């Protein structure tokens, strides 16, 4: 007889949709870049340590994804030159004739 294994520890995720809170947090951090995420979350009115940790962790994932997408957009927009960078650097270092 097959049994499902007993799960121990905390459940995976709460299913709470924090997308609007994360968007507000991102906007607040853009306006005030000197703030750290935890401080900004507290300024938003959250005092429960579990909620602060949940929002902070979700914001870190959001910020990482945003940076990755931004760097991909920059790479796609940048012109691609022919030849390798090492070849171009070697040519630039040679004395002109």
GROMACS .gro file of C-alpha atoms in nm:
model
   97
    1UNK     CA    1   0.000   0.000   0.000
    2UNK     CA    2   0.142   0.338  -0.103
    3UNK     CA    3   0.149   0.620   0.146
    4UNK     CA    4   0.224   0.982   0.085
    5UNK     CA    5   0.522   1.094   0.289
    6UNK     CA    6   0.447   1.302   0.594
    7UNK     CA    7   0.552   1.661   0.537
    8UNK     CA    8   0.735   1.831   0.819
    9UNK     CA    9   0.817   2.192   0.884
   10UNK     CA   10   0.658   2.502   0.739
   11UNK     CA   11   0.423   2.481   0.443
   12UNK     CA   12   0.554   2.611   0.110
   13UNK     CA   13   0.421   2.962   0.053
   14UNK     CA   14   0.106   3.125   0.181
   15UNK     CA   15  -0.058   3.203  -0.151
   16UNK     CA   16  -0.095   3.568  -0.049
   17UNK     CA   17  -0.085   3.797  -0.353
   18UNK     CA   18   0.153   4.078  -0.261
   19UNK     CA   19   0.201   4.221  -0.610
   20UNK     CA   20   0.038   4.556  -0.525
   21UNK     CA   21   0.239   4.585  -0.203
   22UNK     CA   22   0.562   4.498  -0.387
   23UNK     CA   23   0.482   4.760  -0.653
   24UNK     CA   24   0.426   5.024  -0.381
   25UNK     CA   25   0.749   4.919  -0.210
   26UNK     CA   26   0.941   4.943  -0.538
   27UNK     CA   27   0.801   5.292  -0.603
   28UNK     CA   28   0.890   5.403  -0.249
   29UNK     CA   29   1.246   5.275  -0.289
   30UNK     CA   30   1.279   5.451  -0.625
   31UNK     CA   31   1.166   5.780  -0.472
   32UNK     CA   32   1.386   5.733  -0.163
   33UNK     CA   33   1.690   5.524  -0.268
   34UNK     CA   34   1.859   5.587   0.066
   35UNK     CA   35   1.602   5.362   0.239
   36UNK     CA   36   1.661   4.993   0.289
   37UNK     CA   37   1.375   4.755   0.202
   38UNK     CA   38   1.294   4.672   0.565
   39UNK     CA   39   1.276   5.040   0.660
   40UNK     CA   40   1.053   5.115   0.361
   41UNK     CA   41   0.820   4.828   0.454
   42UNK     CA   42   0.792   4.967   0.806
   43UNK     CA   43   0.715   5.311   0.662
   44UNK     CA   44   0.433   5.147   0.464
   45UNK     CA   45   0.277   5.060   0.799
   46UNK     CA   46   0.372   4.696   0.854
   47UNK     CA   47   0.497   4.602   1.200
   48UNK     CA   48   0.443   4.225   1.204
   49UNK     CA   49   0.789   4.064   1.170
   50UNK     CA   50   0.648   3.779   0.959
   51UNK     CA   51   0.485   4.020   0.714
   52UNK     CA   52   0.802   4.230   0.696
   53UNK     CA   53   1.015   3.923   0.625
   54UNK     CA   54   0.765   3.792   0.365
   55UNK     CA   55   0.754   4.126   0.180
   56UNK     CA   56   1.130   4.173   0.200
   57UNK     CA   57   1.197   3.826   0.059
   58UNK     CA   58   0.943   3.872  -0.220
   59UNK     CA   59   1.090   4.213  -0.301
   60UNK     CA   60   1.440   4.063  -0.332
   61UNK     CA   61   1.311   3.813  -0.589
   62UNK     CA   62   1.121   4.091  -0.770
   63UNK     CA   63   1.428   4.317  -0.781
   64UNK     CA   64   1.650   4.036  -0.909
   65UNK     CA   65   1.404   3.950  -1.188
   66UNK     CA   66   1.373   4.318  -1.280
   67UNK     CA   67   1.753   4.357  -1.303
   68UNK     CA   68   1.783   4.047  -1.519
   69UNK     CA   69   1.510   4.169  -1.757
   70UNK     CA   70   1.668   4.515  -1.771
   71UNK     CA   71   2.011   4.375  -1.855
   72UNK     CA   72   1.859   4.156  -2.128
   73UNK     CA   73   1.689   4.463  -2.276
   74UNK     CA   74   2.019   4.653  -2.269
   75UNK     CA   75   2.203   4.368  -2.440
   76UNK     CA   76   1.938   4.347  -2.713
   77UNK     CA   77   1.949   4.723  -2.770
   78UNK     CA   78   2.330   4.742  -2.783
   79UNK     CA   79   2.481   4.720  -3.131
   80UNK     CA   80   2.676   4.405  -3.197
   81UNK     CA   81   3.019   4.461  -3.349
   82UNK     CA   82   3.203   4.212  -3.564
   83UNK     CA   83   3.500   4.031  -3.416
   84UNK     CA   84   3.582   3.939  -3.063
   85UNK     CA   85   3.654   4.195  -2.795
   86UNK     CA   86   4.001   4.050  -2.737
   87UNK     CA   87   4.087   4.096  -3.106
   88UNK     CA   88   3.966   4.456  -3.097
   89UNK     CA   89   4.167   4.528  -2.782
   90UNK     CA   90   4.479   4.378  -2.940
   91UNK     CA   91   4.433   4.594  -3.251
   92UNK     CA   92   4.386   4.905  -3.038
   93UNK     CA   93   4.712   4.837  -2.850
   94UNK     CA   94   4.925   4.804  -3.166
   95UNK     CA   95   5.118   5.116  -3.266
   96UNK     CA   96   4.977   5.292  -3.570
   97UNK     CA   97   5.190   5.290  -3.886
   0.00000   0.00000   0.00000
